[in-house]
């Protein structure tokens, strides 16, 4: 049987493989993830050929983590982000009531299952063009007007701003470089 470490991070562990040579893996130490607000530990990698390669990867992770250049890992979807953002929104109740249907009818069906870290300005541009051209049942089978699409863009941008910044989920808000329609 192959040697195993404690698996708690900080020491590489040998991963037994069948039909091929064993590999080395290393996990991060338990640390606080500002994106989720929880303490977590995850595998940096499990396919290192030698123990030395695994130790180098861990040292690099420590250096990046201490320097603040490490982007937190998260599987949060846009739907989860929108729900959390709306629940924490500190505006008036009428404002929140106006945001709810736009999120439910226009944002979640199209990009709700997309991971936040995979959202790009191109994907947002595609969403805006779709909303401007596709007939929407709730709108009398007409597409949304530019003002409504721009309002949806502002909602998405504000939600993405809440997870953008140093030591947060995103370094740059993709909505800032997207091209929503101008209000007429």
mmCIF file with all atom_site columns, C-alpha atoms in Angstrom:
data_model
loop_
_atom_site.group_PDB
_atom_site.id
_atom_site.type_symbol
_atom_site.label_atom_id
_atom_site.label_alt_id
_atom_site.label_comp_id
_atom_site.label_asym_id
_atom_site.label_entity_id
_atom_site.label_seq_id
_atom_site.pdbx_PDB_ins_code
_atom_site.Cartn_x
_atom_site.Cartn_y
_atom_site.Cartn_z
_atom_site.occupancy
_atom_site.B_iso_or_equiv
_atom_site.pdbx_formal_charge
_atom_site.auth_seq_id
_atom_site.auth_comp_id
_atom_site.auth_asym_id
_atom_site.auth_atom_id
_atom_site.pdbx_PDB_model_num
ATOM 1   C CA . UNK A 1 1   ? 0.000   0.000  0.000   1.00 0.00 ? 1   UNK A CA 1
ATOM 2   C CA . UNK A 1 2   ? 1.216   3.487  -0.819  1.00 0.00 ? 2   UNK A CA 1
ATOM 3   C CA . UNK A 1 3   ? 2.243   5.955  1.878   1.00 0.00 ? 3   UNK A CA 1
ATOM 4   C CA . UNK A 1 4   ? -0.426  8.474  2.752   1.00 0.00 ? 4   UNK A CA 1
ATOM 5   C CA . UNK A 1 5   ? -0.151  11.816 4.526   1.00 0.00 ? 5   UNK A CA 1
ATOM 6   C CA . UNK A 1 6   ? -2.678  13.188 6.959   1.00 0.00 ? 6   UNK A CA 1
ATOM 7   C CA . UNK A 1 7   ? -4.707  14.682 4.058   1.00 0.00 ? 7   UNK A CA 1
ATOM 8   C CA . UNK A 1 8   ? -5.231  17.921 5.976   1.00 0.00 ? 8   UNK A CA 1
ATOM 9   C CA . UNK A 1 9   ? -3.011  20.009 3.740   1.00 0.00 ? 9   UNK A CA 1
ATOM 10  C CA . UNK A 1 10  ? 0.577   20.977 4.088   1.00 0.00 ? 10  UNK A CA 1
ATOM 11  C CA . UNK A 1 11  ? 1.996   17.569 3.260   1.00 0.00 ? 11  UNK A CA 1
ATOM 12  C CA . UNK A 1 12  ? 1.923   15.848 -0.116  1.00 0.00 ? 12  UNK A CA 1
ATOM 13  C CA . UNK A 1 13  ? 0.265   12.438 -0.196  1.00 0.00 ? 13  UNK A CA 1
ATOM 14  C CA . UNK A 1 14  ? 0.951   9.565  -2.538  1.00 0.00 ? 14  UNK A CA 1
ATOM 15  C CA . UNK A 1 15  ? -2.126  8.592  -4.551  1.00 0.00 ? 15  UNK A CA 1
ATOM 16  C CA . UNK A 1 16  ? -2.253  4.874  -5.459  1.00 0.00 ? 16  UNK A CA 1
ATOM 17  C CA . UNK A 1 17  ? -3.207  4.310  -9.105  1.00 0.00 ? 17  UNK A CA 1
ATOM 18  C CA . UNK A 1 18  ? -4.122  1.050  -10.801 1.00 0.00 ? 18  UNK A CA 1
ATOM 19  C CA . UNK A 1 19  ? -2.583  0.275  -14.152 1.00 0.00 ? 19  UNK A CA 1
ATOM 20  C CA . UNK A 1 20  ? -0.215  3.246  -14.045 1.00 0.00 ? 20  UNK A CA 1
ATOM 21  C CA . UNK A 1 21  ? 2.416   4.727  -11.724 1.00 0.00 ? 21  UNK A CA 1
ATOM 22  C CA . UNK A 1 22  ? 1.260   6.301  -8.471  1.00 0.00 ? 22  UNK A CA 1
ATOM 23  C CA . UNK A 1 23  ? 0.975   10.090 -8.389  1.00 0.00 ? 23  UNK A CA 1
ATOM 24  C CA . UNK A 1 24  ? 1.345   12.699 -5.678  1.00 0.00 ? 24  UNK A CA 1
ATOM 25  C CA . UNK A 1 25  ? -1.363  15.076 -4.522  1.00 0.00 ? 25  UNK A CA 1
ATOM 26  C CA . UNK A 1 26  ? -1.500  18.038 -2.188  1.00 0.00 ? 26  UNK A CA 1
ATOM 27  C CA . UNK A 1 27  ? -4.374  19.924 -0.532  1.00 0.00 ? 27  UNK A CA 1
ATOM 28  C CA . UNK A 1 28  ? -4.510  23.479 0.731   1.00 0.00 ? 28  UNK A CA 1
ATOM 29  C CA . UNK A 1 29  ? -4.501  24.030 4.471   1.00 0.00 ? 29  UNK A CA 1
ATOM 30  C CA . UNK A 1 30  ? -7.827  24.963 6.022   1.00 0.00 ? 30  UNK A CA 1
ATOM 31  C CA . UNK A 1 31  ? -8.337  28.634 5.113   1.00 0.00 ? 31  UNK A CA 1
ATOM 32  C CA . UNK A 1 32  ? -11.068 31.276 4.922   1.00 0.00 ? 32  UNK A CA 1
ATOM 33  C CA . UNK A 1 33  ? -12.655 31.771 1.485   1.00 0.00 ? 33  UNK A CA 1
ATOM 34  C CA . UNK A 1 34  ? -14.093 35.309 1.249   1.00 0.00 ? 34  UNK A CA 1
ATOM 35  C CA . UNK A 1 35  ? -16.256 34.314 -1.726  1.00 0.00 ? 35  UNK A CA 1
ATOM 36  C CA . UNK A 1 36  ? -18.266 31.770 0.282   1.00 0.00 ? 36  UNK A CA 1
ATOM 37  C CA . UNK A 1 37  ? -17.661 33.161 3.766   1.00 0.00 ? 37  UNK A CA 1
ATOM 38  C CA . UNK A 1 38  ? -16.592 29.725 5.016   1.00 0.00 ? 38  UNK A CA 1
ATOM 39  C CA . UNK A 1 39  ? -13.418 27.906 5.914   1.00 0.00 ? 39  UNK A CA 1
ATOM 40  C CA . UNK A 1 40  ? -12.457 25.373 3.256   1.00 0.00 ? 40  UNK A CA 1
ATOM 41  C CA . UNK A 1 41  ? -9.766  23.058 1.995   1.00 0.00 ? 41  UNK A CA 1
ATOM 42  C CA . UNK A 1 42  ? -9.427  21.761 -1.554  1.00 0.00 ? 42  UNK A CA 1
ATOM 43  C CA . UNK A 1 43  ? -7.038  19.763 -3.717  1.00 0.00 ? 43  UNK A CA 1
ATOM 44  C CA . UNK A 1 44  ? -4.440  21.878 -5.493  1.00 0.00 ? 44  UNK A CA 1
ATOM 45  C CA . UNK A 1 45  ? -3.673  18.852 -7.639  1.00 0.00 ? 45  UNK A CA 1
ATOM 46  C CA . UNK A 1 46  ? -3.504  15.053 -7.585  1.00 0.00 ? 46  UNK A CA 1
ATOM 47  C CA . UNK A 1 47  ? -1.453  14.307 -10.687 1.00 0.00 ? 47  UNK A CA 1
ATOM 48  C CA . UNK A 1 48  ? 2.066   15.387 -9.711  1.00 0.00 ? 48  UNK A CA 1
ATOM 49  C CA . UNK A 1 49  ? 4.717   12.861 -10.785 1.00 0.00 ? 49  UNK A CA 1
ATOM 50  C CA . UNK A 1 50  ? 6.979   13.446 -7.781  1.00 0.00 ? 50  UNK A CA 1
ATOM 51  C CA . UNK A 1 51  ? 6.660   14.569 -4.199  1.00 0.00 ? 51  UNK A CA 1
ATOM 52  C CA . UNK A 1 52  ? 8.906   17.541 -5.000  1.00 0.00 ? 52  UNK A CA 1
ATOM 53  C CA . UNK A 1 53  ? 6.487   18.818 -7.688  1.00 0.00 ? 53  UNK A CA 1
ATOM 54  C CA . UNK A 1 54  ? 3.616   18.594 -5.201  1.00 0.00 ? 54  UNK A CA 1
ATOM 55  C CA . UNK A 1 55  ? 5.636   20.490 -2.568  1.00 0.00 ? 55  UNK A CA 1
ATOM 56  C CA . UNK A 1 56  ? 6.454   23.225 -5.120  1.00 0.00 ? 56  UNK A CA 1
ATOM 57  C CA . UNK A 1 57  ? 2.759   23.612 -5.954  1.00 0.00 ? 57  UNK A CA 1
ATOM 58  C CA . UNK A 1 58  ? 1.925   23.970 -2.271  1.00 0.00 ? 58  UNK A CA 1
ATOM 59  C CA . UNK A 1 59  ? 4.689   26.559 -1.753  1.00 0.00 ? 59  UNK A CA 1
ATOM 60  C CA . UNK A 1 60  ? 3.363   28.546 -4.736  1.00 0.00 ? 60  UNK A CA 1
ATOM 61  C CA . UNK A 1 61  ? -0.165  28.390 -3.287  1.00 0.00 ? 61  UNK A CA 1
ATOM 62  C CA . UNK A 1 62  ? 1.120   29.691 0.087   1.00 0.00 ? 62  UNK A CA 1
ATOM 63  C CA . UNK A 1 63  ? 3.025   32.529 -1.614  1.00 0.00 ? 63  UNK A CA 1
ATOM 64  C CA . UNK A 1 64  ? -0.010  33.549 -3.698  1.00 0.00 ? 64  UNK A CA 1
ATOM 65  C CA . UNK A 1 65  ? -2.344  33.261 -0.703  1.00 0.00 ? 65  UNK A CA 1
ATOM 66  C CA . UNK A 1 66  ? -0.136  35.455 1.509   1.00 0.00 ? 66  UNK A CA 1
ATOM 67  C CA . UNK A 1 67  ? 0.363   38.019 -1.274  1.00 0.00 ? 67  UNK A CA 1
ATOM 68  C CA . UNK A 1 68  ? -3.399  38.216 -1.849  1.00 0.00 ? 68  UNK A CA 1
ATOM 69  C CA . UNK A 1 69  ? -3.097  37.316 -5.530  1.00 0.00 ? 69  UNK A CA 1
ATOM 70  C CA . UNK A 1 70  ? -5.001  34.059 -5.192  1.00 0.00 ? 70  UNK A CA 1
ATOM 71  C CA . UNK A 1 71  ? -8.535  34.120 -6.524  1.00 0.00 ? 71  UNK A CA 1
ATOM 72  C CA . UNK A 1 72  ? -10.922 32.240 -4.243  1.00 0.00 ? 72  UNK A CA 1
ATOM 73  C CA . UNK A 1 73  ? -12.436 29.097 -5.728  1.00 0.00 ? 73  UNK A CA 1
ATOM 74  C CA . UNK A 1 74  ? -16.183 28.896 -5.869  1.00 0.00 ? 74  UNK A CA 1
ATOM 75  C CA . UNK A 1 75  ? -18.875 26.960 -7.682  1.00 0.00 ? 75  UNK A CA 1
ATOM 76  C CA . UNK A 1 76  ? -21.473 29.679 -7.131  1.00 0.00 ? 76  UNK A CA 1
ATOM 77  C CA . UNK A 1 77  ? -23.890 30.055 -10.037 1.00 0.00 ? 77  UNK A CA 1
ATOM 78  C CA . UNK A 1 78  ? -25.386 33.304 -11.267 1.00 0.00 ? 78  UNK A CA 1
ATOM 79  C CA . UNK A 1 79  ? -28.789 32.185 -9.951  1.00 0.00 ? 79  UNK A CA 1
ATOM 80  C CA . UNK A 1 80  ? -27.359 31.723 -6.452  1.00 0.00 ? 80  UNK A CA 1
ATOM 81  C CA . UNK A 1 81  ? -25.542 35.049 -6.676  1.00 0.00 ? 81  UNK A CA 1
ATOM 82  C CA . UNK A 1 82  ? -28.698 36.863 -7.774  1.00 0.00 ? 82  UNK A CA 1
ATOM 83  C CA . UNK A 1 83  ? -30.762 35.290 -4.958  1.00 0.00 ? 83  UNK A CA 1
ATOM 84  C CA . UNK A 1 84  ? -28.148 36.163 -2.331  1.00 0.00 ? 84  UNK A CA 1
ATOM 85  C CA . UNK A 1 85  ? -27.644 39.673 -3.675  1.00 0.00 ? 85  UNK A CA 1
ATOM 86  C CA . UNK A 1 86  ? -31.400 40.382 -3.732  1.00 0.00 ? 86  UNK A CA 1
ATOM 87  C CA . UNK A 1 87  ? -31.838 39.030 -0.191  1.00 0.00 ? 87  UNK A CA 1
ATOM 88  C CA . UNK A 1 88  ? -29.077 41.362 1.098   1.00 0.00 ? 88  UNK A CA 1
ATOM 89  C CA . UNK A 1 89  ? -30.187 44.381 -0.955  1.00 0.00 ? 89  UNK A CA 1
ATOM 90  C CA . UNK A 1 90  ? -30.801 47.368 1.308   1.00 0.00 ? 90  UNK A CA 1
ATOM 91  C CA . UNK A 1 91  ? -33.067 49.365 -0.978  1.00 0.00 ? 91  UNK A CA 1
ATOM 92  C CA . UNK A 1 92  ? -36.751 50.064 -0.517  1.00 0.00 ? 92  UNK A CA 1
ATOM 93  C CA . UNK A 1 93  ? -39.218 47.205 -0.666  1.00 0.00 ? 93  UNK A CA 1
ATOM 94  C CA . UNK A 1 94  ? -40.733 48.499 -3.908  1.00 0.00 ? 94  UNK A CA 1
ATOM 95  C CA . UNK A 1 95  ? -37.285 48.452 -5.521  1.00 0.00 ? 95  UNK A CA 1
ATOM 96  C CA . UNK A 1 96  ? -36.705 44.858 -4.443  1.00 0.00 ? 96  UNK A CA 1
ATOM 97  C CA . UNK A 1 97  ? -40.162 43.910 -5.706  1.00 0.00 ? 97  UNK A CA 1
ATOM 98  C CA . UNK A 1 98  ? -39.239 45.353 -9.105  1.00 0.00 ? 98  UNK A CA 1
ATOM 99  C CA . UNK A 1 99  ? -35.937 43.458 -9.225  1.00 0.00 ? 99  UNK A CA 1
ATOM 100 C CA . UNK A 1 100 ? -37.491 40.083 -8.354  1.00 0.00 ? 100 UNK A CA 1
ATOM 101 C CA . UNK A 1 101 ? -39.478 39.508 -11.579 1.00 0.00 ? 101 UNK A CA 1
ATOM 102 C CA . UNK A 1 102 ? -36.600 40.681 -13.784 1.00 0.00 ? 102 UNK A CA 1
ATOM 103 C CA . UNK A 1 103 ? -34.248 38.225 -12.086 1.00 0.00 ? 103 UNK A CA 1
ATOM 104 C CA . UNK A 1 104 ? -36.810 35.395 -12.168 1.00 0.00 ? 104 UNK A CA 1
ATOM 105 C CA . UNK A 1 105 ? -38.049 35.922 -15.743 1.00 0.00 ? 105 UNK A CA 1
ATOM 106 C CA . UNK A 1 106 ? -35.051 37.257 -17.658 1.00 0.00 ? 106 UNK A CA 1
ATOM 107 C CA . UNK A 1 107 ? -31.775 36.508 -15.865 1.00 0.00 ? 107 UNK A CA 1
ATOM 108 C CA . UNK A 1 108 ? -32.149 33.089 -14.231 1.00 0.00 ? 108 UNK A CA 1
ATOM 109 C CA . UNK A 1 109 ? -33.661 31.236 -17.227 1.00 0.00 ? 109 UNK A CA 1
ATOM 110 C CA . UNK A 1 110 ? -30.766 32.263 -19.471 1.00 0.00 ? 110 UNK A CA 1
ATOM 111 C CA . UNK A 1 111 ? -27.634 32.489 -17.287 1.00 0.00 ? 111 UNK A CA 1
ATOM 112 C CA . UNK A 1 112 ? -28.848 31.207 -13.897 1.00 0.00 ? 112 UNK A CA 1
ATOM 113 C CA . UNK A 1 113 ? -26.923 27.931 -14.120 1.00 0.00 ? 113 UNK A CA 1
ATOM 114 C CA . UNK A 1 114 ? -23.674 29.528 -15.352 1.00 0.00 ? 114 UNK A CA 1
ATOM 115 C CA . UNK A 1 115 ? -20.882 29.724 -12.771 1.00 0.00 ? 115 UNK A CA 1
ATOM 116 C CA . UNK A 1 116 ? -20.091 33.295 -11.766 1.00 0.00 ? 116 UNK A CA 1
ATOM 117 C CA . UNK A 1 117 ? -16.417 32.831 -12.663 1.00 0.00 ? 117 UNK A CA 1
ATOM 118 C CA . UNK A 1 118 ? -17.446 31.794 -16.217 1.00 0.00 ? 118 UNK A CA 1
ATOM 119 C CA . UNK A 1 119 ? -19.513 34.906 -16.955 1.00 0.00 ? 119 UNK A CA 1
ATOM 120 C CA . UNK A 1 120 ? -17.886 37.068 -19.626 1.00 0.00 ? 120 UNK A CA 1
ATOM 121 C CA . UNK A 1 121 ? -18.815 40.317 -21.311 1.00 0.00 ? 121 UNK A CA 1
ATOM 122 C CA . UNK A 1 122 ? -19.500 38.353 -24.524 1.00 0.00 ? 122 UNK A CA 1
ATOM 123 C CA . UNK A 1 123 ? -21.981 36.102 -22.711 1.00 0.00 ? 123 UNK A CA 1
ATOM 124 C CA . UNK A 1 124 ? -23.732 39.150 -21.264 1.00 0.00 ? 124 UNK A CA 1
ATOM 125 C CA . UNK A 1 125 ? -23.851 40.761 -24.724 1.00 0.00 ? 125 UNK A CA 1
ATOM 126 C CA . UNK A 1 126 ? -25.511 37.592 -26.065 1.00 0.00 ? 126 UNK A CA 1
ATOM 127 C CA . UNK A 1 127 ? -28.088 37.776 -23.266 1.00 0.00 ? 127 UNK A CA 1
ATOM 128 C CA . UNK A 1 128 ? -28.871 41.408 -24.035 1.00 0.00 ? 128 UNK A CA 1
ATOM 129 C CA . UNK A 1 129 ? -29.278 40.728 -27.780 1.00 0.00 ? 129 UNK A CA 1
ATOM 130 C CA . UNK A 1 130 ? -31.525 37.750 -26.982 1.00 0.00 ? 130 UNK A CA 1
ATOM 131 C CA . UNK A 1 131 ? -33.744 39.821 -24.699 1.00 0.00 ? 131 UNK A CA 1
ATOM 132 C CA . UNK A 1 132 ? -33.990 42.530 -27.372 1.00 0.00 ? 132 UNK A CA 1
ATOM 133 C CA . UNK A 1 133 ? -35.007 40.107 -30.136 1.00 0.00 ? 133 UNK A CA 1
ATOM 134 C CA . UNK A 1 134 ? -36.804 37.093 -28.635 1.00 0.00 ? 134 UNK A CA 1
ATOM 135 C CA . UNK A 1 135 ? -40.558 37.402 -28.016 1.00 0.00 ? 135 UNK A CA 1
ATOM 136 C CA . UNK A 1 136 ? -41.412 37.203 -24.325 1.00 0.00 ? 136 UNK A CA 1
ATOM 137 C CA . UNK A 1 137 ? -44.781 35.821 -23.261 1.00 0.00 ? 137 UNK A CA 1
ATOM 138 C CA . UNK A 1 138 ? -45.002 38.069 -20.192 1.00 0.00 ? 138 UNK A CA 1
ATOM 139 C CA . UNK A 1 139 ? -44.504 41.071 -22.505 1.00 0.00 ? 139 UNK A CA 1
ATOM 140 C CA . UNK A 1 140 ? -47.332 40.264 -24.946 1.00 0.00 ? 140 UNK A CA 1
ATOM 141 C CA . UNK A 1 141 ? -44.998 38.180 -27.163 1.00 0.00 ? 141 UNK A CA 1
ATOM 142 C CA . UNK A 1 142 ? -42.853 41.227 -27.881 1.00 0.00 ? 142 UNK A CA 1
ATOM 143 C CA . UNK A 1 143 ? -39.141 41.510 -27.081 1.00 0.00 ? 143 UNK A CA 1
ATOM 144 C CA . UNK A 1 144 ? -38.019 43.759 -24.251 1.00 0.00 ? 144 UNK A CA 1
ATOM 145 C CA . UNK A 1 145 ? -37.268 47.377 -24.999 1.00 0.00 ? 145 UNK A CA 1
ATOM 146 C CA . UNK A 1 146 ? -33.803 48.891 -24.643 1.00 0.00 ? 146 UNK A CA 1
ATOM 147 C CA . UNK A 1 147 ? -34.687 50.571 -21.349 1.00 0.00 ? 147 UNK A CA 1
ATOM 148 C CA . UNK A 1 148 ? -35.745 47.254 -19.768 1.00 0.00 ? 148 UNK A CA 1
ATOM 149 C CA . UNK A 1 149 ? -32.653 45.455 -21.061 1.00 0.00 ? 149 UNK A CA 1
ATOM 150 C CA . UNK A 1 150 ? -30.484 48.273 -19.696 1.00 0.00 ? 150 UNK A CA 1
ATOM 151 C CA . UNK A 1 151 ? -32.211 47.900 -16.314 1.00 0.00 ? 151 UNK A CA 1
ATOM 152 C CA . UNK A 1 152 ? -31.438 44.149 -16.345 1.00 0.00 ? 152 UNK A CA 1
ATOM 153 C CA . UNK A 1 153 ? -27.813 45.006 -17.145 1.00 0.00 ? 153 UNK A CA 1
ATOM 154 C CA . UNK A 1 154 ? -27.694 47.358 -14.138 1.00 0.00 ? 154 UNK A CA 1
ATOM 155 C CA . UNK A 1 155 ? -29.042 44.603 -11.857 1.00 0.00 ? 155 UNK A CA 1
ATOM 156 C CA . UNK A 1 156 ? -26.464 42.085 -13.123 1.00 0.00 ? 156 UNK A CA 1
ATOM 157 C CA . UNK A 1 157 ? -23.666 44.645 -12.810 1.00 0.00 ? 157 UNK A CA 1
ATOM 158 C CA . UNK A 1 158 ? -24.590 45.500 -9.213  1.00 0.00 ? 158 UNK A CA 1
ATOM 159 C CA . UNK A 1 159 ? -24.738 41.811 -8.235  1.00 0.00 ? 159 UNK A CA 1
ATOM 160 C CA . UNK A 1 160 ? -21.356 41.119 -9.849  1.00 0.00 ? 160 UNK A CA 1
ATOM 161 C CA . UNK A 1 161 ? -19.883 44.183 -8.094  1.00 0.00 ? 161 UNK A CA 1
ATOM 162 C CA . UNK A 1 162 ? -20.633 42.481 -4.772  1.00 0.00 ? 162 UNK A CA 1
ATOM 163 C CA . UNK A 1 163 ? -18.152 39.677 -5.597  1.00 0.00 ? 163 UNK A CA 1
ATOM 164 C CA . UNK A 1 164 ? -15.546 41.791 -7.410  1.00 0.00 ? 164 UNK A CA 1
ATOM 165 C CA . UNK A 1 165 ? -12.346 43.084 -5.866  1.00 0.00 ? 165 UNK A CA 1
ATOM 166 C CA . UNK A 1 166 ? -9.096  41.989 -4.294  1.00 0.00 ? 166 UNK A CA 1
ATOM 167 C CA . UNK A 1 167 ? -9.350  38.633 -2.525  1.00 0.00 ? 167 UNK A CA 1
ATOM 168 C CA . UNK A 1 168 ? -12.896 38.149 -3.814  1.00 0.00 ? 168 UNK A CA 1
ATOM 169 C CA . UNK A 1 169 ? -14.364 35.837 -6.429  1.00 0.00 ? 169 UNK A CA 1
ATOM 170 C CA . UNK A 1 170 ? -13.758 38.090 -9.462  1.00 0.00 ? 170 UNK A CA 1
ATOM 171 C CA . UNK A 1 171 ? -10.886 40.475 -10.143 1.00 0.00 ? 171 UNK A CA 1
ATOM 172 C CA . UNK A 1 172 ? -12.855 42.487 -12.721 1.00 0.00 ? 172 UNK A CA 1
ATOM 173 C CA . UNK A 1 173 ? -16.603 42.875 -13.239 1.00 0.00 ? 173 UNK A CA 1
ATOM 174 C CA . UNK A 1 174 ? -17.433 41.569 -16.751 1.00 0.00 ? 174 UNK A CA 1
ATOM 175 C CA . UNK A 1 175 ? -20.550 43.756 -16.887 1.00 0.00 ? 175 UNK A CA 1
ATOM 176 C CA . UNK A 1 176 ? -18.341 46.859 -16.998 1.00 0.00 ? 176 UNK A CA 1
ATOM 177 C CA . UNK A 1 177 ? -17.054 45.896 -20.468 1.00 0.00 ? 177 UNK A CA 1
ATOM 178 C CA . UNK A 1 178 ? -20.357 44.513 -21.796 1.00 0.00 ? 178 UNK A CA 1
ATOM 179 C CA . UNK A 1 179 ? -22.387 46.485 -24.326 1.00 0.00 ? 179 UNK A CA 1
ATOM 180 C CA . UNK A 1 180 ? -26.007 46.866 -23.185 1.00 0.00 ? 180 UNK A CA 1
ATOM 181 C CA . UNK A 1 181 ? -28.367 48.895 -25.341 1.00 0.00 ? 181 UNK A CA 1
ATOM 182 C CA . UNK A 1 182 ? -28.536 52.597 -24.696 1.00 0.00 ? 182 UNK A CA 1
ATOM 183 C CA . UNK A 1 183 ? -31.822 53.947 -23.395 1.00 0.00 ? 183 UNK A CA 1
ATOM 184 C CA . UNK A 1 184 ? -33.787 55.798 -26.024 1.00 0.00 ? 184 UNK A CA 1
#
